[in-house]
Amino acid sequence: MKNAGQLSRRQMLAAAGFIGLATITGCSGGDDGGDGKDLSKKQDGAMKNYRAGQRFKASRPLSFSVLHNNNPVYPMKNGWLFWKEVTKRTGITIKPLDVPLADYEKKRSVLIGSGDAPFIIPKTYHPGEVAFVSSGAILPVSEYVDLMPNFRDKVRKWKLEPELDSIRQSDGKYYLLPGLHEKPKSGYSLSFRTDILDRHGLTLPTTWDEVYDVLRALKTEYPDKYPWTDRWSTNTPFPCGALFQYLGQAHGVKAGWTYDNISFDTKARKFVFTAAQDAYRDMVEYLRRLVAEKLLDPESFTQQDDQAVQKLLAEKSYVISANPQELVQNYRYNLSKQVKGSKIEMVPVPLGPAGPVLLSGIRLENGVMISSKALKSDTFVAMMQFVDWLWYSDEGQKFCKWGVEGVTYTKSGARYTLEPGISLMGSDPDAPKDLQKDYGFFNGVFTYGGSWELVSSNFSPDEKKFQDVMSQREELPVDPAHPLQSFEQEQATLWDTPLKDTAIQNTLQFVLGKRPMSDWNAHLAELKAKNMQQLVDLHNKAYERFRKENG
């Protein structure tokens, strides 16, 4: 493959025909005991001339093992219509290996390490796949996307090549088939009791300066209350993970649930340490001011979610972080039962110093790893075609989400309507059946990504209003690829966790007023003492190396 080395990785991805030829004639990755690199011997059950938009149908009945993340909200049932209909449509029987949600990542690691993992391993969040690369336990799936016309078609149509480049490893390959979104989808923002705002002549804020003004006005009216109490602080490394995430976005920095020690500075064209950035400090100072002026409840950073919600329902506070589902099913529903005339609304993420932006990379979602053992099977090509249809075709994605037309839903134009007697996430509390629990559709193992029409097809009016605004914002550039070599990855891992812990602890100390902002330089010194600069240098070295080798 000498001439391939002269192409950039982006060009290689686009040149699907070239990659396909390379794969079949012996340049693909993965060891298969001698003959595995010739896919002509791996076509049992496969479709000839399988193409995008065509339903996959195995040429003979096959079965494939899939790791199944069992969500307690909709526990797995062998009798789900989902399993039966997959077999009816494709000739494939899915054999799920059931793992409880709470143990999923740990159990997945054990199964992969012992060589007992199923062929298909979904529900993996990047960089979760990196730990399995050096052992050769999972396939470099980028070498086999020529077998996946729907995946390739969406990458091309939606211009997702930069996102895929960002998950490549030091060998230039990627080992995860991520969920692909046509448009960025936002999840969290602030919600306000709009009846209270109306009562005092206040309007919903559109900027963080206006958020401060509204909170100040509420504090004046209710001096014995914290206007804002918050949640999502337990079972997460970053307390108030949602708040920090969307406030960080408004400042153009990764924080909260999206926090990463390393960020790319597009002006300087180099990687920097996230919690040492000036914009990160500005975010911290903003929150510190809210806490100092008793506008934000300091218990937000330690309390259970239920405690935060109870304060809202008891009218001890009027502002709380939300996502569209919590807004409708929890806050609004329970407030309506307890507080006559109450109204609550979620606002688009208020604008901050970074302007109307979205953090990069959110058009990729969790995805699928493929066990290297799968390559040893003579049904490998059929399996990759099946994965492509179920997770990446328009038909497969619609099926995984909504089920069977005329049985679980009807469709008119772009509008999907559940059949009478079927509920989805509380849409009809009195319905005897549930789309997830009783039929197995809308299962997070199989349902993610897709066209905006499909992704938005289950939006409530509130979420549609929210997402319509958010989807118009500009996505920040994706961080360029900077894969570490295995020995570098080991070193980075040793530095990463202590640095992250220190950054988060210091962030909270500043926000809660336990450290003065004059200590900021001391904070930077503490990070330096824990190898901050060495970690940054390691990533910049990897970035320069990858850029030099791959164009």
XYZ file of C-alpha atoms in Angstrom:
551
model
C 0.000 0.000 0.000
C 2.845 2.432 -0.738
C 0.775 4.750 -2.894
C -1.890 4.871 -0.157
C 0.651 6.508 2.127
C 0.755 9.470 -0.219
C -2.942 10.119 0.347
C -4.266 11.979 3.357
C -6.460 9.901 5.666
C -9.411 12.074 4.625
C -8.783 11.217 0.978
C -8.499 7.538 1.853
C -11.866 7.580 3.569
C -13.443 9.249 0.553
C -11.791 6.858 -1.878
C -14.084 4.016 -0.868
C -13.329 1.972 -3.925
C -9.610 2.075 -3.222
C -10.106 1.037 0.392
C -12.408 -1.773 -0.660
C -9.807 -3.118 -3.079
C -7.093 -2.866 -0.441
C -9.199 -4.718 2.115
C -9.995 -7.645 -0.147
C -6.460 -8.021 -1.540
C -4.653 -8.186 1.760
C -3.839 -4.772 3.242
C -6.489 -4.797 5.931
C -5.677 -4.997 9.614
C -6.303 -7.824 12.017
C -4.650 -11.214 12.239
C -6.767 -14.149 11.243
C -4.428 -17.071 11.200
C -3.258 -16.681 7.633
C -6.228 -16.450 5.324
C -8.420 -13.901 7.154
C -7.260 -10.915 5.170
C -8.875 -12.260 2.027
C -12.535 -11.364 2.525
C -13.571 -13.438 -0.479
C -13.585 -16.390 1.942
C -15.706 -14.530 4.494
C -18.887 -14.031 2.460
C -21.138 -16.809 3.739
C -24.662 -15.373 4.016
C -23.624 -12.002 2.583
C -25.553 -10.057 -0.037
C -23.941 -9.497 -3.394
C -23.930 -5.853 -4.528
C -25.366 -4.618 -1.194
C -25.788 -0.842 -1.424
C -27.027 2.171 0.535
C -30.798 2.390 0.851
C -31.274 -1.328 0.202
C -32.619 -3.627 2.926
C -30.046 -6.163 4.040
C -31.287 -9.747 3.764
C -28.895 -12.592 4.540
C -28.698 -15.211 1.813
C -29.217 -17.844 4.510
C -30.328 -17.683 8.179
C -27.507 -16.532 10.469
C -27.100 -15.480 14.082
C -24.737 -12.928 15.616
C -23.874 -12.298 19.256
C -24.377 -8.756 20.598
C -23.438 -7.330 24.002
C -26.679 -5.928 25.404
C -26.694 -3.109 27.946
C -29.768 -3.960 30.045
C -31.430 -0.714 31.114
C -33.538 -1.095 34.298
C -36.049 1.403 32.864
C -36.921 -1.164 30.165
C -35.475 -4.563 31.216
C -34.731 -6.952 28.374
C -37.395 -9.483 27.371
C -36.850 -12.423 25.048
C -40.344 -11.917 23.627
C -39.806 -8.378 22.350
C -41.194 -7.709 18.887
C -37.820 -6.082 18.111
C -35.969 -9.430 18.072
C -38.624 -11.198 16.000
C -38.910 -8.425 13.434
C -35.129 -8.166 12.963
C -35.074 -11.860 12.066
C -38.130 -11.530 9.813
C -36.617 -8.630 7.863
C -32.965 -9.650 7.669
C -32.711 -13.383 8.324
C -30.433 -12.578 11.255
C -31.112 -13.796 14.788
C -29.548 -11.523 17.387
C -28.151 -13.432 20.348
C -27.938 -10.844 23.143
C -25.472 -11.291 26.006
C -27.257 -9.400 28.727
C -25.219 -7.145 31.061
C -26.770 -4.869 33.717
C -26.385 -1.154 33.022
C -24.518 -0.524 36.297
C -21.834 -3.123 35.427
C -21.691 -2.600 31.685
C -18.263 -1.000 31.253
C -16.572 -3.272 33.810
C -18.158 -6.437 32.411
C -17.353 -5.372 28.852
C -13.665 -5.029 29.767
C -13.614 -8.448 31.430
C -15.283 -10.124 28.443
C -12.943 -8.499 25.917
C -9.884 -9.258 28.064
C -10.832 -12.923 28.423
C -11.647 -13.342 24.738
C -15.296 -14.079 25.519
C -16.850 -10.897 24.109
C -19.641 -11.150 21.520
C -18.783 -10.234 17.942
C -20.758 -6.963 18.135
C -20.060 -4.657 21.097
C -22.337 -1.561 21.094
C -22.834 1.261 23.587
C -19.161 2.278 23.669
C -18.285 5.919 24.173
C -15.050 7.241 22.676
C -12.330 7.023 24.010
C -13.559 3.842 25.709
C -12.305 1.761 22.793
C -8.679 2.926 23.175
C -7.972 0.541 26.060
C -8.531 -2.451 23.748
C -6.498 -1.307 20.740
C -2.974 -2.418 21.697
C -4.049 -5.989 22.534
C -5.603 -6.444 19.100
C -8.873 -7.538 20.742
C -11.015 -5.213 18.604
C -10.916 -4.567 14.893
C -9.675 -1.384 13.215
C -13.134 -0.900 11.751
C -12.002 1.918 9.463
C -10.389 -0.819 7.350
C -13.790 -2.410 6.711
C -16.169 0.498 6.097
C -16.119 -0.412 2.395
C -18.564 -3.144 3.493
C -20.867 -0.475 4.993
C -22.427 1.686 2.247
C -24.972 3.394 4.546
C -22.282 4.389 7.034
C -20.093 5.774 4.258
C -23.015 7.570 2.621
C -23.911 9.434 5.836
C -20.289 10.363 6.540
C -20.041 11.847 3.044
C -23.447 13.582 2.975
C -23.086 15.082 6.430
C -19.371 15.944 6.053
C -18.350 13.986 9.142
C -14.781 13.205 8.025
C -13.185 15.629 10.540
C -15.090 13.984 13.387
C -13.884 10.543 12.300
C -10.332 11.855 11.963
C -10.542 12.974 15.602
C -11.034 9.371 16.818
C -8.208 7.809 14.780
C -5.416 6.112 16.702
C -1.636 6.394 16.188
C -1.801 3.913 13.292
C -4.222 6.223 11.462
C -7.165 3.851 11.951
C -10.287 4.125 14.083
C -11.643 1.259 16.162
C -15.172 2.466 16.894
C -18.159 2.845 14.558
C -19.818 5.862 16.165
C -23.434 6.927 15.940
C -23.719 9.606 13.230
C -25.912 12.706 13.505
C -26.887 14.971 10.632
C -27.097 17.957 12.999
C -25.796 18.632 16.508
C -28.340 17.796 19.214
C -28.187 19.660 22.509
C -29.485 18.222 25.733
C -29.365 20.560 28.722
C -30.015 24.140 29.723
C -31.682 26.269 32.390
C -35.394 26.205 33.174
C -37.317 29.041 34.846
C -40.660 29.313 36.598
C -42.191 31.638 34.021
C -45.300 32.359 36.129
C -42.977 33.811 38.792
C -41.088 35.845 36.184
C -44.399 37.152 34.808
C -45.561 38.106 38.281
C -42.571 40.436 38.681
C -42.380 41.746 35.121
C -39.279 39.707 34.224
C -38.565 38.056 30.867
C -36.717 34.871 30.043
C -32.995 35.598 29.697
C -31.094 35.026 26.455
C -27.563 35.804 27.737
C -25.643 34.956 30.910
C -25.605 38.656 31.842
C -29.404 38.583 31.672
C -29.446 35.378 33.769
C -27.569 37.285 36.462
C -30.020 40.211 36.253
C -33.051 37.890 36.538
C -31.526 36.075 39.524
C -30.762 39.404 41.225
C -34.345 40.560 40.699
C -35.709 37.298 42.145
C -33.379 37.601 45.140
C -34.735 41.080 45.781
C -38.299 39.733 45.744
C -37.472 36.618 47.811
C -34.467 37.552 49.982
C -34.704 34.408 52.143
C -34.454 32.026 49.153
C -31.817 30.932 46.702
C -33.417 31.695 43.307
C -31.489 28.841 41.690
C -30.765 25.387 43.063
C -29.190 22.735 40.868
C -28.658 19.018 40.368
C -26.679 16.319 38.532
C -23.897 16.339 41.106
C -23.841 12.703 42.253
C -22.339 9.682 40.463
C -20.319 12.025 38.280
C -16.711 13.221 38.533
C -17.809 16.803 37.870
C -20.534 18.072 40.277
C -23.257 20.069 38.511
C -22.049 18.362 35.346
C -24.872 19.702 33.187
C -24.513 23.290 34.416
C -20.755 23.359 33.876
C -21.209 21.750 30.470
C -23.546 24.355 29.019
C -21.972 27.303 30.843
C -18.569 26.104 29.613
C -19.957 25.926 26.076
C -21.034 29.567 26.350
C -17.410 30.380 27.240
C -16.029 28.107 24.519
C -14.454 25.628 26.960
C -14.974 21.968 27.853
C -16.387 21.688 31.359
C -18.745 19.526 33.358
C -19.654 16.288 31.612
C -17.626 17.309 28.556
C -14.502 18.186 30.559
C -11.246 16.956 29.091
C -7.799 17.967 30.346
C -6.684 18.733 26.799
C -8.248 21.298 24.433
C -7.125 22.611 21.063
C -6.462 26.347 20.790
C -7.471 27.148 17.205
C -5.660 30.507 17.210
C -2.354 29.183 18.547
C -2.804 25.896 16.586
C -1.728 23.808 19.544
C -3.188 21.868 22.457
C -3.486 23.544 25.850
C -4.618 22.501 29.332
C -8.349 23.150 29.625
C -8.541 24.275 33.279
C -5.640 26.706 32.770
C -7.349 28.705 29.999
C -8.414 32.310 30.577
C -11.922 31.459 29.318
C -12.134 28.670 31.914
C -11.209 31.146 34.630
C -13.920 33.535 33.372
C -16.481 30.732 33.682
C -15.335 29.996 37.244
C -15.541 33.671 38.195
C -19.090 33.920 36.869
C -20.307 31.030 39.030
C -18.330 32.273 42.029
C -20.198 35.565 41.815
C -23.578 33.803 41.783
C -22.690 31.762 44.860
C -21.189 34.756 46.698
C -24.351 36.813 46.125
C -26.553 33.893 47.237
C -28.171 33.608 43.820
C -27.109 29.956 43.417
C -27.574 27.451 46.221
C -24.114 26.139 47.296
C -25.733 22.793 48.127
C -26.203 22.379 44.357
C -22.705 20.895 44.173
C -23.331 18.103 46.688
C -27.065 17.373 46.891
C -28.970 14.460 45.406
C -31.164 15.154 42.373
C -34.314 14.495 44.394
C -33.332 17.165 46.917
C -32.884 19.743 44.161
C -36.234 18.857 42.579
C -38.018 18.952 45.956
C -36.753 22.498 46.519
C -38.237 23.467 43.168
C -41.567 21.776 43.928
C -41.688 23.350 47.410
C -41.066 26.798 45.846
C -37.802 27.235 47.714
C -36.237 27.970 44.302
C -37.423 28.959 40.839
C -34.555 27.994 38.523
C -32.996 24.568 37.845
C -31.049 22.772 35.109
C -33.230 20.697 32.805
C -33.371 18.478 29.803
C -36.569 18.284 27.730
C -37.682 14.989 29.261
C -37.161 16.098 32.875
C -38.867 19.409 32.127
C -42.090 17.752 30.950
C -42.258 14.509 32.915
C -40.844 15.675 36.232
C -40.848 19.430 36.828
C -43.965 20.499 34.927
C -46.032 17.409 35.765
C -45.298 17.522 39.488
C -45.500 21.315 39.777
C -48.943 21.232 38.160
C -50.125 18.893 40.929
C -48.609 20.961 43.753
C -48.629 24.612 42.684
C -51.767 26.006 41.065
C -51.057 28.111 37.974
C -47.374 27.149 37.852
C -45.510 27.313 34.553
C -41.933 26.304 33.815
C -39.956 26.632 30.607
C -36.486 25.636 29.416
C -34.520 28.302 27.553
C -31.976 27.813 24.770
C -28.512 27.865 26.344
C -27.881 31.533 27.209
C -25.204 33.214 25.127
C -21.844 34.037 26.656
C -18.454 35.397 25.569
C -18.036 32.715 22.868
C -21.257 33.760 21.093
C -23.850 31.406 19.494
C -21.666 28.284 19.468
C -21.899 24.582 20.188
C -19.009 22.462 21.404
C -17.425 20.314 18.711
C -17.770 16.581 18.311
C -21.393 16.266 19.389
C -22.474 14.896 16.008
C -20.760 11.625 16.954
C -22.466 9.477 19.549
C -21.603 6.253 21.343
C -21.014 3.440 18.910
C -20.080 -0.140 18.089
C -16.821 -2.043 18.487
C -16.277 -5.271 16.553
C -14.407 -8.147 18.200
C -11.337 -9.293 16.283
C -12.727 -12.826 16.605
C -15.451 -11.851 14.126
C -12.884 -11.658 11.332
C -12.197 -15.373 11.755
C -15.806 -16.176 10.856
C -16.800 -17.009 7.298
C -19.880 -14.815 7.884
C -17.833 -11.660 8.579
C -18.981 -9.735 5.486
C -22.648 -10.531 6.188
C -22.190 -9.353 9.785
C -20.729 -6.003 8.698
C -23.558 -5.560 6.187
C -26.074 -6.305 8.955
C -24.435 -3.798 11.339
C -24.528 -1.232 8.542
C -28.246 -1.788 7.895
C -29.435 -1.935 11.517
C -27.430 0.992 12.912
C -26.812 3.213 9.869
C -29.499 2.785 7.199
C -32.527 5.102 7.203
C -34.813 2.078 7.357
C -32.880 0.382 10.164
C -32.715 3.547 12.254
C -36.446 4.214 11.822
C -37.216 0.603 12.733
C -35.016 0.640 15.863
C -36.661 3.845 17.035
C -40.350 3.482 16.183
C -40.886 -0.215 15.461
C -43.296 -1.626 12.908
C -45.601 0.691 10.999
C -49.239 -0.218 11.591
C -48.329 -2.160 14.739
C -46.508 0.302 17.002
C -46.892 3.561 15.029
C -48.390 5.284 12.022
C -46.681 7.923 9.886
C -48.124 10.851 7.997
C -45.549 12.971 6.197
C -42.746 13.482 8.706
C -45.073 12.966 11.681
C -44.927 9.743 13.690
C -47.853 8.802 15.940
C -47.808 5.896 18.370
C -50.684 3.471 18.005
C -53.425 3.896 20.651
C -52.552 2.196 23.924
C -48.772 2.592 23.492
C -46.725 5.091 25.499
C -43.152 6.336 25.077
C -41.334 7.891 28.048
C -44.579 8.886 29.722
C -46.297 10.305 26.616
C -49.514 8.524 27.655
C -49.366 7.600 31.374
C -52.586 5.571 31.126
C -51.520 3.428 28.145
C -51.350 -0.316 28.884
C -48.251 -0.832 26.688
C -44.864 0.862 26.499
C -42.777 1.062 23.298
C -39.544 0.360 25.173
C -40.634 -2.020 27.941
C -43.089 -4.167 25.978
C -41.782 -4.048 22.413
C -38.026 -3.374 22.759
C -37.887 -0.342 20.466
C -36.239 3.003 21.311
C -33.555 0.926 23.056
C -30.331 2.881 23.643
C -28.288 -0.119 22.469
C -29.686 0.219 18.948
C -31.227 3.704 18.731
C -28.957 6.667 18.176
C -27.972 9.065 15.458
C -29.719 9.661 12.175
C -31.247 12.386 10.051
C -32.612 15.465 11.770
C -36.102 14.458 10.649
C -35.782 11.129 12.480
C -33.933 12.454 15.532
C -36.533 15.188 15.990
C -39.512 12.905 15.294
C -40.201 12.269 18.988
C -39.568 15.838 20.188
C -42.218 17.379 22.408
C -43.259 20.927 21.441
C -40.870 22.199 24.151
C -37.922 20.246 22.812
C -38.665 21.181 19.216
C -38.640 24.856 20.142
C -35.375 24.397 22.084
C -33.611 22.319 19.420
C -34.697 24.585 16.546
C -32.784 27.437 18.171
C -29.783 25.354 19.236
C -29.365 23.661 15.848
C -28.825 27.057 14.203
C -25.718 27.711 16.275
C -22.237 27.202 14.890
C -20.379 24.077 15.938
C -16.828 24.861 17.035
C -14.074 23.156 14.985
C -13.372 19.548 15.875
C -10.072 18.978 17.678
C -7.540 17.646 15.162
C -6.368 14.047 15.434
C -3.529 13.573 17.919
C -3.425 9.843 18.694
C -0.895 8.676 21.258
C 1.287 5.645 20.733
C 0.759 2.830 23.246
C 3.680 3.755 25.523
C 2.604 7.418 25.417
C -0.969 6.405 26.253
C 0.259 4.546 29.338
C 2.174 7.621 30.484
C -0.709 9.984 29.744
C -3.084 7.790 31.737
C -0.824 8.079 34.803
C -0.888 11.877 34.565
C -4.459 12.355 33.413
C -6.481 11.321 36.472
C -4.512 13.265 39.158
C -4.641 16.348 36.930
C -8.367 15.985 36.333
C -9.061 15.489 40.044
C -7.003 18.568 40.940
C -8.659 20.684 38.251
C -12.168 19.737 39.411
C -11.398 20.167 43.133
C -9.839 23.583 42.555
C -12.729 24.641 40.310
C -15.231 23.884 43.078
C -13.102 25.563 45.755
C -13.005 28.774 43.715
C -16.713 28.645 42.877
C -17.732 28.059 46.497
C -15.467 30.842 47.760
C -13.197 28.514 49.712
C -10.241 29.885 47.766
C -9.830 33.510 46.660
C -9.381 34.168 42.941
C -5.987 35.645 43.827
C -4.984 31.981 44.264
C -5.399 31.311 40.537
C -1.647 31.311 39.897
C -1.222 28.886 42.797
C -3.827 26.689 41.106
C -1.758 26.733 37.920
C 1.362 25.863 39.928
C -0.426 22.870 41.473
C -1.337 21.640 38.014
C 2.247 22.091 36.806
C 3.490 20.071 39.776
C 1.273 17.216 38.595
C 2.829 17.165 35.085
C 0.399 19.495 33.307
C 3.014 20.742 30.853
C 4.355 17.259 30.177
C 0.829 16.063 29.296
C 0.243 19.023 26.989
C 3.645 18.491 25.318
C 2.861 14.813 24.803
C -0.374 15.638 22.966
C 1.237 18.368 20.874
C 4.016 15.977 19.891
C 1.384 13.424 18.836
C -0.512 16.108 16.912
C 2.590 17.177 14.967
C 3.574 13.587 14.267
C 0.130 12.620 12.952
C -0.108 15.754 10.831
C 3.321 15.100 9.320
C 2.603 11.431 8.594
C -0.977 11.757 7.349
C -1.302 15.176 5.769
